[in-house]
Coordinates of C-alpha atoms and ligand atoms in Angstrom, one line a residue:
X30 CA 62.5 -129.9 104.3
X31 CA 61.6 -130.2 107.9
X32 CA 62.7 -133.4 109.7
X33 CA 60.3 -134.9 112.2
X34 CA 60.0 -138.4 113.9
X35 CA 57.5 -139.2 111.2
X36 CA 60.4 -139.4 108.6
X37 CA 61.4 -142.7 110.0
X38 CA 59.6 -145.7 108.4
X39 CA 57.8 -147.3 111.4
X40 CA 58.8 -150.9 112.1
X41 CA 55.1 -151.7 112.7
X42 CA 54.2 -150.7 109.2
X43 CA 56.8 -153.1 107.8
X44 CA 55.0 -155.9 109.9
X45 CA 51.6 -154.9 108.3
X46 CA 53.0 -154.9 104.8
X47 CA 54.5 -158.4 105.4
X48 CA 50.9 -159.8 106.0
X49 CA 50.2 -159.2 102.1
X50 CA 51.3 -162.0 99.7
X51 CA 52.6 -160.2 96.6
X52 CA 52.0 -162.0 93.3
X53 CA 53.5 -159.6 90.5
X54 CA 51.7 -159.1 87.3
X55 CA 52.9 -161.2 84.3
X56 CA 52.3 -158.2 82.1
X57 CA 53.6 -155.0 83.6
X58 CA 53.0 -151.8 81.9
X59 CA 56.2 -150.9 79.7
X60 CA 58.1 -148.1 81.2
X61 CA 57.4 -145.7 78.3
X62 CA 53.7 -146.3 78.6
X63 CA 53.7 -145.7 82.3
X64 CA 55.8 -142.5 81.9
X65 CA 53.3 -141.3 79.2
X66 CA 50.4 -142.0 81.6
X67 CA 52.1 -140.1 84.5
X68 CA 52.9 -137.1 82.3
X69 CA 49.3 -136.5 81.3
X70 CA 47.2 -138.2 84.0
X71 CA 43.3 -137.9 83.7
X72 CA 41.5 -138.6 86.9
X73 CA 40.3 -142.1 87.4
X74 CA 41.1 -143.4 83.9
X75 CA 44.4 -145.2 84.2
X76 CA 45.3 -147.6 87.0
X77 CA 48.4 -149.0 88.3
X78 CA 49.6 -152.7 87.7
X79 CA 48.4 -154.2 90.9
X80 CA 45.6 -154.1 93.4
X81 CA 45.3 -155.0 97.1
X82 CA 42.7 -157.5 98.1
X83 CA 41.3 -159.2 101.1
X84 CA 38.4 -161.6 101.2
X85 CA 35.8 -162.0 104.1
X86 CA 33.6 -164.8 104.9
X87 CA 31.2 -165.0 107.8
X88 CA 32.8 -168.2 109.1
X89 CA 36.5 -167.2 108.5
X90 CA 36.6 -163.5 109.1
X91 CA 39.2 -161.6 106.9
X92 CA 41.6 -163.9 105.0
X93 CA 44.0 -164.0 102.0
X94 CA 45.7 -160.6 102.2
X95 CA 47.3 -160.2 98.8
X96 CA 48.7 -157.8 96.2
X97 CA 47.6 -159.2 92.7
X98 CA 47.5 -158.1 89.1
X99 CA 45.1 -155.2 88.4
X100 CA 42.2 -156.6 86.3
X101 CA 38.5 -157.3 85.9
X102 CA 36.4 -159.1 88.6
X103 CA 34.5 -162.1 87.7
X104 CA 31.0 -161.8 89.3
X105 CA 27.9 -163.9 89.4
X106 CA 24.9 -162.0 88.0
X107 CA 23.2 -162.6 91.4
X108 CA 26.1 -160.9 93.3
X109 CA 24.3 -159.0 96.1
X110 CA 26.0 -155.6 95.6
X111 CA 24.6 -155.4 92.0
X112 CA 21.1 -155.6 93.4
X113 CA 21.1 -154.0 96.8
X114 CA 24.1 -151.8 96.8
X115 CA 25.8 -153.0 99.9
X116 CA 29.0 -151.1 99.1
X117 CA 31.3 -148.4 100.7
X118 CA 34.5 -146.7 99.7
X119 CA 37.2 -144.3 100.6
X120 CA 39.3 -141.7 98.8
X121 CA 42.9 -140.8 99.6
X122 CA 46.2 -139.8 98.0
X123 CA 49.9 -140.8 98.2
X124 CA 52.2 -137.8 97.8
X125 CA 55.7 -137.9 96.7
X126 CA 58.0 -135.4 98.5
X127 CA 61.1 -133.7 97.2
X128 CA 63.5 -136.3 98.6
X129 CA 61.5 -139.2 96.8
X130 CA 59.8 -140.5 100.0
X131 CA 56.0 -141.2 99.7
X132 CA 53.5 -140.2 102.3
X133 CA 49.8 -140.3 102.9
X134 CA 47.5 -138.0 104.8
X135 CA 45.7 -139.0 108.0
X136 CA 45.0 -142.5 107.0
X137 CA 43.8 -143.5 110.5
X138 CA 40.9 -141.0 110.0
X139 CA 40.0 -142.7 106.7
X140 CA 40.3 -146.1 108.3
X141 CA 38.0 -145.0 111.2
X142 CA 35.6 -143.6 108.7
X143 CA 35.6 -146.8 106.6
X144 CA 34.8 -148.8 109.7
X145 CA 31.9 -146.5 110.5
X146 CA 30.6 -146.7 107.0
X147 CA 30.9 -150.6 107.1
X148 CA 28.8 -150.6 110.3
X149 CA 26.1 -148.5 108.7
X150 CA 25.9 -150.7 105.5
X151 CA 26.1 -153.9 107.7
X152 CA 29.5 -154.8 106.2
X153 CA 32.2 -156.4 108.4
X154 CA 34.6 -153.7 109.9
X155 CA 38.2 -153.8 108.5
X156 CA 40.9 -153.1 111.0
X157 CA 43.0 -149.9 110.8
X158 CA 46.0 -152.2 110.5
X159 CA 44.6 -154.1 107.4
X160 CA 43.4 -150.7 105.9
X161 CA 46.8 -149.0 106.3
X162 CA 48.8 -152.2 105.5
X163 CA 46.9 -152.8 102.2
X164 CA 47.6 -149.2 101.1
X165 CA 51.3 -149.4 102.0
X166 CA 51.7 -152.8 100.3
X167 CA 50.1 -151.5 97.1
X168 CA 52.0 -148.2 97.0
X169 CA 55.3 -150.0 97.6
X170 CA 54.6 -152.6 94.9
X171 CA 53.5 -149.8 92.4
X172 CA 56.0 -147.3 93.5
X173 CA 57.1 -146.2 90.0
X174 CA 53.4 -145.2 89.5
X175 CA 53.5 -142.3 92.1
X176 CA 53.8 -139.2 90.1
X177 CA 56.4 -136.5 91.2
X178 CA 55.0 -133.4 89.4
X179 CA 53.6 -130.4 91.0
X180 CA 50.2 -131.1 92.7
X181 CA 50.3 -134.8 91.3
X182 CA 49.5 -137.7 93.4
X183 CA 48.6 -141.3 93.3
X184 CA 44.9 -141.4 94.0
X185 CA 44.0 -144.4 96.3
X186 CA 40.5 -145.9 96.2
X187 CA 39.8 -148.5 98.9
X188 CA 36.4 -150.1 98.7
X189 CA 34.3 -153.1 100.0
X190 CA 31.2 -154.8 98.6
X191 CA 28.9 -157.7 99.1
X192 CA 30.2 -160.4 96.8
X193 CA 27.9 -163.2 97.8
X194 CA 25.7 -164.6 95.0
X195 CA 22.4 -164.4 96.7
X196 CA 19.2 -162.4 96.1
X197 CA 17.8 -162.6 99.6
X198 CA 17.7 -159.2 101.4
X199 CA 20.2 -159.7 104.4
X200 CA 23.8 -158.6 105.0
X201 CA 26.1 -160.7 102.8
X202 CA 28.1 -163.5 104.1
X203 CA 30.8 -163.1 101.6
X204 CA 32.6 -159.7 101.2
X205 CA 35.5 -158.5 99.1
X206 CA 37.8 -155.5 100.0
X207 CA 40.1 -154.1 97.4
X208 CA 42.2 -151.1 96.9
X209 CA 43.1 -149.7 93.5
X210 CA 45.2 -146.8 92.5
X211 CA 45.3 -144.1 89.7
X212 CA 47.9 -141.5 89.1
X213 CA 46.3 -138.0 89.1
X214 CA 47.6 -134.6 88.0
X215 CA 46.5 -131.2 89.3
X216 CA 42.8 -131.1 89.6
X217 CA 42.8 -127.6 88.3
X218 CA 45.1 -127.8 85.1
X219 CA 45.9 -124.1 84.4
X220 CA 45.3 -122.7 87.7
X221 CA 42.6 -122.8 90.4
X222 CA 39.2 -121.8 88.7
X223 CA 36.1 -121.0 90.8
X224 CA 33.0 -123.3 90.2
X225 CA 29.3 -122.3 90.0
X226 CA 26.9 -124.1 92.3
X227 CA 23.2 -124.9 91.9
X228 CA 21.3 -125.2 95.3
X229 CA 18.7 -128.0 94.6
X230 CA 15.2 -127.4 95.9
X231 CA 13.7 -130.5 94.5
X232 CA 16.1 -133.3 95.6
X233 CA 18.1 -134.3 98.6
X234 CA 21.1 -136.6 98.9
X235 CA 20.4 -137.8 102.4
X236 CA 17.8 -137.7 105.2
X237 CA 17.7 -138.2 109.1
X238 CA 18.7 -141.7 109.9
X239 CA 19.8 -142.5 106.4
X240 CA 23.2 -143.1 105.1
X241 CA 24.3 -139.5 104.4
X242 CA 27.2 -139.8 106.9
X243 CA 28.5 -143.1 105.4
X244 CA 30.7 -143.1 102.4
X245 CA 28.6 -145.4 100.3
X246 CA 28.1 -145.7 96.5
X247 CA 24.3 -145.3 96.9
X248 CA 24.6 -141.7 98.1
X249 CA 26.5 -140.9 94.8
X250 CA 23.7 -142.6 92.7
X251 CA 21.1 -140.4 94.4
X252 CA 23.2 -137.2 93.5
X253 CA 23.5 -137.8 89.8
X254 CA 20.1 -136.6 88.6
X255 CA 20.3 -133.4 90.7
X256 CA 23.8 -132.9 89.4
X257 CA 22.4 -133.1 85.9
X258 CA 19.7 -130.5 86.9
X259 CA 22.5 -128.2 88.1
X260 CA 24.2 -128.5 84.8
X261 CA 20.9 -127.8 82.9
X262 CA 20.8 -124.7 85.0
X263 CA 24.2 -123.6 83.8
X264 CA 26.0 -124.5 87.0
X265 CA 29.1 -126.9 87.6
X266 CA 27.9 -128.6 90.7
X267 CA 24.9 -129.1 93.0
X268 CA 24.7 -128.2 96.6
X269 CA 22.0 -129.9 98.9
X270 CA 19.8 -128.6 101.6
X271 CA 18.6 -130.6 104.7
X272 CA 15.7 -132.8 103.9
X273 CA 13.7 -132.1 107.0
X274 CA 13.2 -128.3 106.4
X275 CA 14.7 -127.7 103.1
X276 CA 16.4 -124.6 104.5
X277 CA 19.9 -125.4 105.8
X278 CA 23.1 -125.9 103.7
X279 CA 24.4 -129.5 103.9
X280 CA 27.1 -130.2 101.3
X281 CA 27.8 -131.0 97.5
X282 CA 27.5 -134.4 96.0
X283 CA 31.0 -135.2 97.1
X284 CA 32.5 -132.2 99.0
X285 CA 31.8 -130.3 102.2
X286 CA 31.2 -126.6 102.1
X287 CA 32.6 -123.6 104.0
X288 CA 31.4 -119.9 104.2
X289 CA 33.7 -117.0 105.2
X290 CA 32.1 -113.9 106.6
X291 CA 33.3 -110.3 106.7
X292 CA 34.6 -110.6 110.2
X293 CA 37.0 -113.3 109.2
X294 CA 35.1 -116.2 110.8
X295 CA 35.0 -119.5 109.1
X296 CA 31.6 -121.4 109.1
X297 CA 30.6 -124.9 108.1
X298 CA 27.4 -126.9 108.4
X299 CA 27.5 -128.9 111.7
X300 CA 27.5 -132.6 111.4
X301 CA 23.8 -133.5 111.6
X302 CA 24.0 -137.3 110.6
X303 CA 23.2 -136.5 107.0
X304 CA 26.5 -134.8 106.1
X305 CA 29.7 -136.9 105.4
X306 CA 32.5 -136.0 107.8
X307 CA 35.3 -135.0 105.5
X308 CA 39.0 -135.4 106.5
X309 CA 39.7 -132.3 104.6
X310 CA 36.8 -130.5 106.4
X311 CA 38.2 -131.4 109.8
X312 CA 41.7 -130.4 108.8
X313 CA 40.6 -127.1 107.6
X314 CA 38.7 -126.4 110.9
X315 CA 42.0 -127.2 112.7
X316 CA 44.2 -124.9 110.5
X317 CA 41.7 -122.1 110.7
X318 CA 41.8 -122.3 114.5
X319 CA 45.5 -122.6 114.4
X320 CA 45.6 -119.1 112.9
X321 CA 43.3 -117.8 115.7
X322 CA 40.2 -117.5 113.5
X323 CA 36.7 -118.1 114.9
X324 CA 35.5 -121.4 113.6
X325 CA 31.9 -122.1 113.7
X326 CA 30.0 -125.4 113.1
X327 CA 26.3 -124.7 113.1
X328 CA 23.2 -125.1 111.0
X329 CA 23.5 -122.5 108.3
X330 CA 20.3 -121.2 106.7
X331 CA 20.5 -120.8 102.8
X332 CA 18.5 -117.5 103.3
X333 CA 21.3 -116.1 105.5
X334 CA 23.9 -116.9 102.9
X335 CA 21.8 -115.5 100.1
X336 CA 21.2 -112.3 102.0
X337 CA 24.9 -112.2 103.0
X338 CA 25.9 -112.5 99.5
X339 CA 23.7 -109.4 98.6
X340 CA 25.0 -107.3 101.5
X341 CA 28.5 -108.3 101.3
X342 CA 28.6 -110.1 104.7
X343 CA 29.5 -113.4 103.1
X344 CA 32.9 -112.9 101.5
X345 CA 34.0 -116.3 100.4
X346 CA 32.4 -119.7 99.8
X347 CA 34.4 -122.9 99.1
X348 CA 34.1 -126.7 98.8
X349 CA 36.6 -129.1 100.0
X350 CA 37.5 -132.9 99.6
X351 CA 40.5 -135.0 99.0
X352 CA 40.3 -135.0 95.1
X353 CA 40.2 -131.2 94.6
X354 CA 41.4 -130.2 98.1
X355 CA 39.8 -126.7 98.2
X356 CA 37.5 -125.5 95.4
X357 CA 36.6 -121.8 95.3
X358 CA 32.8 -121.2 94.7
X359 CA 32.4 -118.1 92.4
X360 CA 28.6 -118.2 91.9
X361 CA 25.6 -119.6 94.0
X362 CA 22.3 -119.9 92.3
X363 CA 18.9 -121.5 93.0
X364 CA 15.2 -121.2 91.9
X365 CA 14.9 -117.5 93.1
X366 CA 18.5 -116.2 93.4
X367 CA 21.7 -115.9 91.5
X368 CA 24.7 -114.3 93.2
X369 CA 28.4 -113.8 92.3
X370 CA 30.5 -114.7 95.4
X371 CA 32.8 -111.7 96.2
X372 CA 34.2 -110.6 92.7
X373 CA 33.9 -114.0 91.4
X374 CA 37.6 -114.8 91.8
X375 CA 39.0 -117.3 94.3
X376 CA 38.9 -115.8 97.8
X377 CA 42.0 -114.8 99.6
X378 CA 41.4 -117.0 102.6
X379 CA 40.2 -119.8 100.3
X380 CA 43.6 -119.8 98.6
X381 CA 45.6 -119.4 101.6
X382 CA 43.9 -122.5 103.2
X383 CA 44.5 -124.5 100.1
X384 CA 48.2 -123.6 99.8
X385 CA 48.7 -124.4 103.6
X386 CA 47.0 -127.8 103.3
X387 CA 48.9 -128.8 100.1
X388 CA 52.2 -127.6 101.5
X389 CA 51.7 -129.8 104.5
X390 CA 50.8 -132.7 102.2
X391 CA 53.8 -132.3 99.8
X392 CA 56.2 -131.9 102.8
X393 CA 56.9 -128.2 101.9
X394 CA 56.1 -127.0 105.5
X395 CA 56.3 -128.6 108.9
X396 CA 53.6 -131.3 109.6
X397 CA 52.9 -129.9 113.1
X398 CA 49.9 -131.9 113.8
X399 CA 51.6 -135.2 112.7
X400 CA 49.0 -135.7 109.9
X401 CA 51.4 -137.4 107.4
X402 CA 52.3 -141.1 107.4
X403 CA 55.1 -142.4 105.5
X404 CA 54.4 -145.3 103.1
X405 CA 57.6 -145.8 101.2
Ligands
LIG528 C1 34.4 -138.1 100.4 C2 33.3 -137.1 100.7 C3 33.6 -135.7 101.2 C4 35.0 -135.3 101.4 O1 35.7 -136.0 102.4 P1 37.3 -135.9 102.4 O2 37.7 -136.9 103.5 O3 37.6 -134.6 102.8 O4 37.9 -136.4 101.1 C5 32.6 -134.8 101.4 N1 31.3 -135.3 101.1 C6 30.9 -136.5 100.6 C7 29.6 -136.8 100.3 C8 31.9 -137.4 100.3 O5 31.6 -138.6 99.9

C-alpha cells in the first residue's frame, strides 16, 4: 500500500472526537450476531449499536454532542418534520484498508453540501468539524462493525430534521442532527450488472428555484411514483428531464448520469440548480481529466442521446453515486424509443472508472488527490 501523509491520524481529529460524550449501549449486539450480519449485509437493514447525535435550539445553538445507544426516537405527533418535511441527509461510507485502518472519502465535500442543503431548507448549518467529528466518533465506537470484505463498507447516514412540536409554518426552533451507520456488502452481488432506465415524460423531480440541488427527503418522496412508473414499463430506474423544457437529461432519482461518446469524451449534465452535485460525479470528472479525456459539462438533449444510440455515436451511459459507485446503463427507454446501450454489457470506460475509484477508496492505489481521510 502506498504511504502518504494522510496515513497519520491528524491530532485535530482527536480533538473533534473528544467533544462527543460516549455512553456505551447497555445491550451490545453479541459478537456472533454481529459477525453474521457482517457476513451477509443487506443495504440499510441492519444498524450498528450506536448513533451520533447533536441537538440545536435557537437560543443555544448546537449542544450535547454525544454518542448514544442506537434506538427509536420519541416524537410528538406535532413534530414539524412529519408535516412539512424540513429534513436533509447525506450518504457516505467508511472503508477498511488491508492494514486494518478505516477511512472515508472526501468528507469535507459532504459536510459542505450538508451546509448548503441546510441553508436551502432553512435549517441551521452544522460545522465541518462537528460533521466530521460525529462520523469519526461513531466509527471509532462501532469499529467492529466496519466490514473488511471485498467492496464492503460501513454506510454512514448523517441527517438533520425539525424536531420542534409545532404546526405553524416557519423554520423550526428545535432541530436534531444524527448519524447512523449500516454495514453494506457489494452493491452488485455476483458482479456488476447493467440497469435499464425509463426516461419519465410525465414527472419531474425538481424545478428552477426548487430544492433539486439540496439533498432533502422531499426530493425522494417526489421520485417514488415515477420510479414505480419506470418499473411498470419494465425498467429498473427512472431518469428525469429538466422541468422547464422537458428535453434535457438531468439525473436519476438518486444518482447522477454520464454519457461517453465515440470520440472518448465524457459528458454529464451541467449543474443547473435542479441537479444534485454528487461527490462521485465531481470525482469522476477529475479522474477522466487526469487521463487526458475531454470532459464536458453541458445541457444534454435527450434527442441527441437517443439519436446517438441509434447511430453508434453514444457508446456508454452510466449512473454514479456513493451507494453503487458506478452503475452501467444497458438500456434507455421512454414513450417513443427503446435502445440498448452498446451491446448491453458494462462499457469499458465505465468499468475502468469504477475500478479506479474503488481502488482509491480501498487504498489499493495512490490517493493522488488527497481524497481519503483516516477515521480510525
Ligand atoms: C446523493 C445523490 C446523488 C449522488 O451523490 P454522491 O455524493 O455521489 O453520493 C445524486 N443525485 C441525487 C438526487 C442524490 O440525492
